[in-house]
Coordinates of C-alpha atoms in Angstrom, one line a residue:
T761 CA 20.9 -14.4 13.0
P762 CA 24.7 -14.8 12.8
R763 CA 24.7 -12.2 9.9
Y764 CA 23.0 -9.6 12.0
T765 CA 25.1 -10.4 15.1
L766 CA 28.3 -10.0 13.2
D767 CA 27.6 -7.2 10.8
V768 CA 25.4 -5.0 13.0
E769 CA 26.0 -5.8 16.6
Q770 CA 29.7 -6.5 15.9
N771 CA 29.8 -9.4 18.3
V772 CA 32.1 -11.9 16.8
H773 CA 32.0 -14.3 19.7
R774 CA 28.2 -14.4 19.8
A775 CA 28.1 -14.7 16.0
A776 CA 30.1 -17.8 16.3
R777 CA 27.8 -19.3 18.9
D778 CA 24.8 -18.4 16.7
V779 CA 26.4 -20.2 13.8
R780 CA 27.0 -23.3 16.1
A781 CA 23.4 -23.2 17.2
T782 CA 22.0 -22.7 13.7
I783 CA 24.1 -25.5 12.2
G784 CA 23.5 -27.8 15.1
A785 CA 19.8 -27.3 14.9
A786 CA 19.9 -28.4 11.3
G787 CA 21.2 -31.8 12.3
H788 CA 24.8 -31.3 11.1
K789 CA 28.0 -31.3 12.9
T790 CA 28.6 -28.1 14.8
I791 CA 31.5 -25.8 14.2
D792 CA 33.4 -27.3 17.3
D793 CA 33.3 -30.7 15.5
V794 CA 35.0 -29.5 12.4
H795 CA 37.0 -26.4 13.3
E796 CA 39.3 -25.4 16.0
P797 CA 37.7 -23.5 19.0
L798 CA 37.3 -19.8 18.8
H799 CA 40.5 -18.2 20.1
S800 CA 40.6 -15.1 22.2
D801 CA 42.4 -13.1 19.4
H802 CA 39.5 -14.0 17.1
A803 CA 37.0 -12.5 19.6
Q804 CA 38.9 -9.2 19.4
V805 CA 38.0 -8.8 15.8
K806 CA 35.8 -5.7 15.2
A807 CA 33.3 -5.5 12.4
Q808 CA 33.2 -2.0 10.8
K809 CA 30.2 0.0 11.8
P810 CA 27.8 1.0 9.0
T811 CA 28.2 4.7 8.2
W812 CA 26.2 7.2 6.1
T813 CA 29.2 7.5 3.8
E814 CA 29.1 3.8 3.2
F815 CA 25.4 4.0 2.7
Y816 CA 25.9 6.8 0.1
H817 CA 28.6 4.9 -1.8
Y818 CA 26.4 1.8 -2.0
F819 CA 23.3 3.5 -3.2
K820 CA 24.9 5.9 -5.6
Q821 CA 25.1 2.9 -7.8
W822 CA 22.0 2.8 -10.0
K823 CA 21.5 -1.0 -9.6
H824 CA 21.2 -0.4 -5.8
F825 CA 19.4 2.9 -5.8
R826 CA 16.7 1.7 -8.1
V827 CA 15.7 -0.9 -5.6
L828 CA 15.3 1.7 -2.8
M829 CA 13.5 4.0 -5.2
G830 CA 11.2 1.2 -6.2
T831 CA 10.3 0.1 -2.7
S832 CA 9.8 3.7 -1.6
V833 CA 7.7 5.0 -4.5
T834 CA 5.5 1.9 -4.6
W835 CA 4.7 2.1 -0.9
F836 CA 4.0 5.9 -1.3
A837 CA 1.7 5.3 -4.2
L838 CA -0.2 2.5 -2.4
D839 CA -0.8 4.5 0.8
V840 CA -2.1 7.5 -1.0
A841 CA -5.0 5.4 -2.4
F842 CA -5.2 3.0 0.6
Y843 CA -5.8 5.7 3.2
G844 CA -7.7 7.9 0.7
V845 CA -10.2 5.2 0.2
N846 CA -10.5 4.4 3.9
L847 CA -11.1 8.1 4.7
N848 CA -14.2 7.8 2.5
S849 CA -15.5 4.6 4.1
S850 CA -18.6 6.4 5.4
I851 CA -19.7 6.9 1.8
I852 CA -19.3 3.2 1.2
L853 CA -21.1 2.2 4.4
T854 CA -24.0 4.6 3.4
A855 CA -24.2 2.9 0.1
I856 CA -24.5 -0.5 1.6
G857 CA -27.0 0.6 4.3
F858 CA -24.8 0.8 7.3
S859 CA -24.5 4.5 7.8
G860 CA -24.0 5.9 11.3
S861 CA -27.6 7.0 11.9
G862 CA -29.8 7.1 15.0
T863 CA -28.3 7.3 18.6
P864 CA -24.5 7.3 19.0
Y865 CA -24.8 3.7 20.3
H866 CA -26.7 2.4 17.3
A867 CA -24.5 4.4 14.9
L868 CA -21.4 2.8 16.3
I869 CA -23.0 -0.7 16.1
R870 CA -23.9 -0.2 12.4
I871 CA -20.6 1.3 11.4
S872 CA -18.7 -1.5 13.1
A873 CA -21.0 -4.1 11.6
G874 CA -20.5 -2.5 8.1
N875 CA -16.7 -2.5 8.5
I876 CA -16.6 -6.1 9.6
I877 CA -18.6 -7.1 6.6
L878 CA -16.3 -5.2 4.2
N879 CA -13.2 -6.7 5.9
L880 CA -14.6 -10.2 5.8
L881 CA -15.6 -9.9 2.1
G882 CA -12.3 -8.3 0.8
T883 CA -9.5 -7.6 3.3
L884 CA -9.1 -11.0 5.1
P885 CA -9.5 -13.1 2.0
G886 CA -6.8 -11.0 0.2
Y887 CA -4.4 -11.5 3.0
W888 CA -4.9 -15.2 3.2
V889 CA -4.6 -15.7 -0.5
T890 CA -1.3 -13.9 -0.2
V891 CA -0.2 -16.1 2.6
F892 CA -0.8 -19.3 0.6
T893 CA 0.6 -18.1 -2.8
I894 CA 3.4 -15.7 -2.0
D895 CA 6.1 -18.3 -2.2
R896 CA 4.6 -19.8 -5.3
L897 CA 3.8 -16.7 -7.3
G898 CA 6.5 -14.5 -5.9
R899 CA 6.3 -11.1 -4.2
R900 CA 6.9 -9.1 -7.4
T901 CA 4.3 -11.0 -9.3
I902 CA 1.6 -10.4 -6.7
Q903 CA 2.5 -6.7 -6.5
F904 CA 2.1 -6.5 -10.3
I905 CA -1.3 -8.3 -10.1
G906 CA -2.5 -6.0 -7.3
F907 CA -1.5 -2.7 -8.8
T908 CA -3.0 -3.7 -12.2
M909 CA -6.3 -4.8 -10.8
L910 CA -6.5 -1.7 -8.6
L911 CA -5.8 0.5 -11.6
I912 CA -8.7 -1.2 -13.5
L913 CA -11.1 -1.1 -10.6
F914 CA -10.4 2.5 -9.7
C915 CA -10.8 3.6 -13.3
I916 CA -14.2 1.9 -13.4
L917 CA -15.3 3.4 -10.1
G918 CA -13.9 6.8 -10.9
F919 CA -15.3 7.3 -14.3
A920 CA -18.7 5.5 -13.7
Y921 CA -19.1 6.3 -10.0
H922 CA -22.7 7.8 -10.2
Q923 CA -23.9 5.4 -12.9
I924 CA -22.9 2.3 -10.9
L925 CA -24.1 3.7 -7.5
D926 CA -27.5 4.9 -8.9
K927 CA -28.3 1.6 -10.9
S928 CA -26.8 -1.1 -8.8
V929 CA -25.6 -0.9 -5.2
A930 CA -24.7 -4.6 -5.4
A931 CA -22.3 -3.9 -8.3
F932 CA -20.7 -1.0 -6.3
I933 CA -20.2 -3.2 -3.3
V934 CA -18.6 -5.9 -5.5
L935 CA -16.2 -3.4 -7.0
I936 CA -15.3 -2.0 -3.6
T937 CA -14.8 -5.5 -2.2
L938 CA -12.5 -6.5 -5.1
A939 CA -10.5 -3.3 -4.6
Q940 CA -10.0 -4.3 -0.9
F941 CA -9.1 -7.8 -2.0
F942 CA -6.5 -6.7 -4.4
Q943 CA -5.0 -4.2 -2.0
N944 CA -4.2 -7.0 0.3
F945 CA -3.6 -9.7 -2.3
G946 CA -1.2 -7.1 -3.7
P947 CA 0.9 -4.1 -2.7
N948 CA -0.5 -3.7 0.9
T949 CA 1.3 -6.9 1.7
T950 CA 4.2 -7.0 -0.7
T951 CA 5.4 -3.4 -0.1
F952 CA 6.1 -4.3 3.5
I953 CA 7.7 -7.7 2.7
I954 CA 10.0 -6.8 -0.1
P955 CA 12.1 -4.1 1.7
S956 CA 12.6 -6.6 4.5
E957 CA 14.4 -9.0 2.1
A958 CA 15.9 -6.9 -0.7
F959 CA 18.7 -5.1 1.0
P960 CA 22.0 -6.1 2.6
T961 CA 22.0 -6.7 6.3
R962 CA 24.0 -3.6 7.0
F963 CA 21.3 -1.3 5.5
R964 CA 18.2 -3.4 5.7
S965 CA 16.5 -1.6 8.7
T966 CA 17.4 1.8 7.3
C967 CA 16.1 1.0 3.9
H968 CA 12.9 -0.5 5.3
G969 CA 12.4 2.6 7.4
I970 CA 12.9 4.9 4.4
S971 CA 10.4 2.8 2.4
A972 CA 7.9 2.8 5.2
A973 CA 8.3 6.6 5.8
S974 CA 7.6 7.1 2.2
G975 CA 4.3 5.3 2.7
K976 CA 3.4 7.4 5.7
V977 CA 4.0 10.5 3.5
G978 CA 1.5 9.1 1.2
A979 CA -1.0 8.7 4.1
V980 CA -0.4 12.3 5.1
V981 CA -1.0 13.4 1.5
A982 CA -4.3 11.5 1.5
Q983 CA -5.5 12.9 4.8
L984 CA -4.4 16.5 4.6
G985 CA -4.8 16.9 0.8
F986 CA -7.5 14.7 -0.6
F987 CA -9.7 14.6 2.4
H988 CA -10.4 18.4 1.9
L989 CA -11.0 18.0 -1.8
K990 CA -13.8 15.5 -1.5
D991 CA -16.4 18.3 -0.8
R992 CA -15.2 20.5 -3.6
G993 CA -18.3 21.6 -5.5
G994 CA -20.6 20.2 -2.9
K995 CA -20.8 17.5 -0.3
N996 CA -18.9 14.4 -1.6
A997 CA -19.1 15.9 -5.1
F998 CA -15.4 15.4 -5.8
I999 CA -15.3 11.6 -4.9
P1000 CA -15.3 10.3 -8.5
Q1001 CA -12.3 12.6 -9.3
L1002 CA -10.5 11.5 -6.2
I1003 CA -10.9 7.9 -7.2
Q1004 CA -9.6 8.7 -10.7
I1005 CA -6.5 10.3 -8.9
F1006 CA -6.1 7.1 -7.0
A1007 CA -6.0 5.2 -10.3
L1008 CA -3.2 7.4 -11.5
F1009 CA -1.2 6.5 -8.3
M1010 CA -1.9 2.8 -9.0
L1011 CA -0.3 3.4 -12.4
I1012 CA 2.7 5.0 -10.8
G1013 CA 3.0 2.0 -8.4
L1014 CA 2.7 -0.4 -11.3
V1015 CA 5.5 1.4 -13.3
F1016 CA 7.9 1.5 -10.3
T1017 CA 7.3 -2.2 -9.5
W1018 CA 9.7 -2.8 -12.4
F1019 CA 12.4 -1.6 -10.3
V1020 CA 11.7 -3.9 -7.4
P1021 CA 13.5 -7.3 -7.5
E1022 CA 11.9 -10.6 -7.0
T1023 CA 13.1 -12.0 -3.7
K1024 CA 11.4 -15.3 -3.8
G1025 CA 13.8 -18.2 -3.3
K1026 CA 16.9 -16.1 -3.3
T1027 CA 19.5 -16.0 -0.5
L1028 CA 20.6 -12.8 1.2
E1029 CA 23.9 -13.1 -0.5
E1030 CA 22.3 -13.2 -3.9
L1031 CA 20.0 -10.2 -3.1
S1032 CA 22.9 -8.1 -1.8
D1033 CA 25.4 -9.0 -4.6
E1034 CA 27.7 -10.5 -2.1
L1035 CA 28.4 -13.4 -4.3
D1036 CA 29.5 -11.1 -7.1
D1037 CA 32.0 -9.5 -4.7

């Protein structure tokens, strides 16, 4: 875009061409029709490179820092539970009758079939509902809905794990499916989208990277920490407590969503406070 070409690549001449192409594609007069041609001295203009000092001065303001904090903590909280639940997918597959038993070939077939069923029931519908509603409901609203429902579902699964699994496998499958649905019709989608829209062009890639890295830290916590806890007290004996911990992280994500702005329908100038400047 012209913004990126000018502000990040510092190519004023190409930015002018991009503006001409953008406005011309919209069916309006091009810049050449309404302005004088780009002179050579204009092409010599140099945009100031983004620096860490500029980054620091921008984000030392609470109104800006809280956005970065919100996108980072919510992504971290989501990935702790997202990867933690996926690490225990073998338990879920066993519960629905698709455990990896028999020969290696048949075990892989059953595990693959079970994962396909779970994805078709929860993951894919969640993504597609997000696709069709994100510009109507808004990113922040969907994130609130997702974290709230996941908090409720993980509390039910965590505190009544054995009761549900012993009495009704069907109910257990429904709850797991709903959890996968609201992960994707919720923070698993929005935590990626919001950081790509909520920051100024000069810092957007850096801030998205910081937010994503926070999520990967959450994944590492789930794999290196919680994975070894699941057998505490016996094989898979600590699973209910782990799900309760995941519910706590959903509460953290829900709270920090308050610091995330709603980006639906807003221009980049509005989101980066350029209009106030």
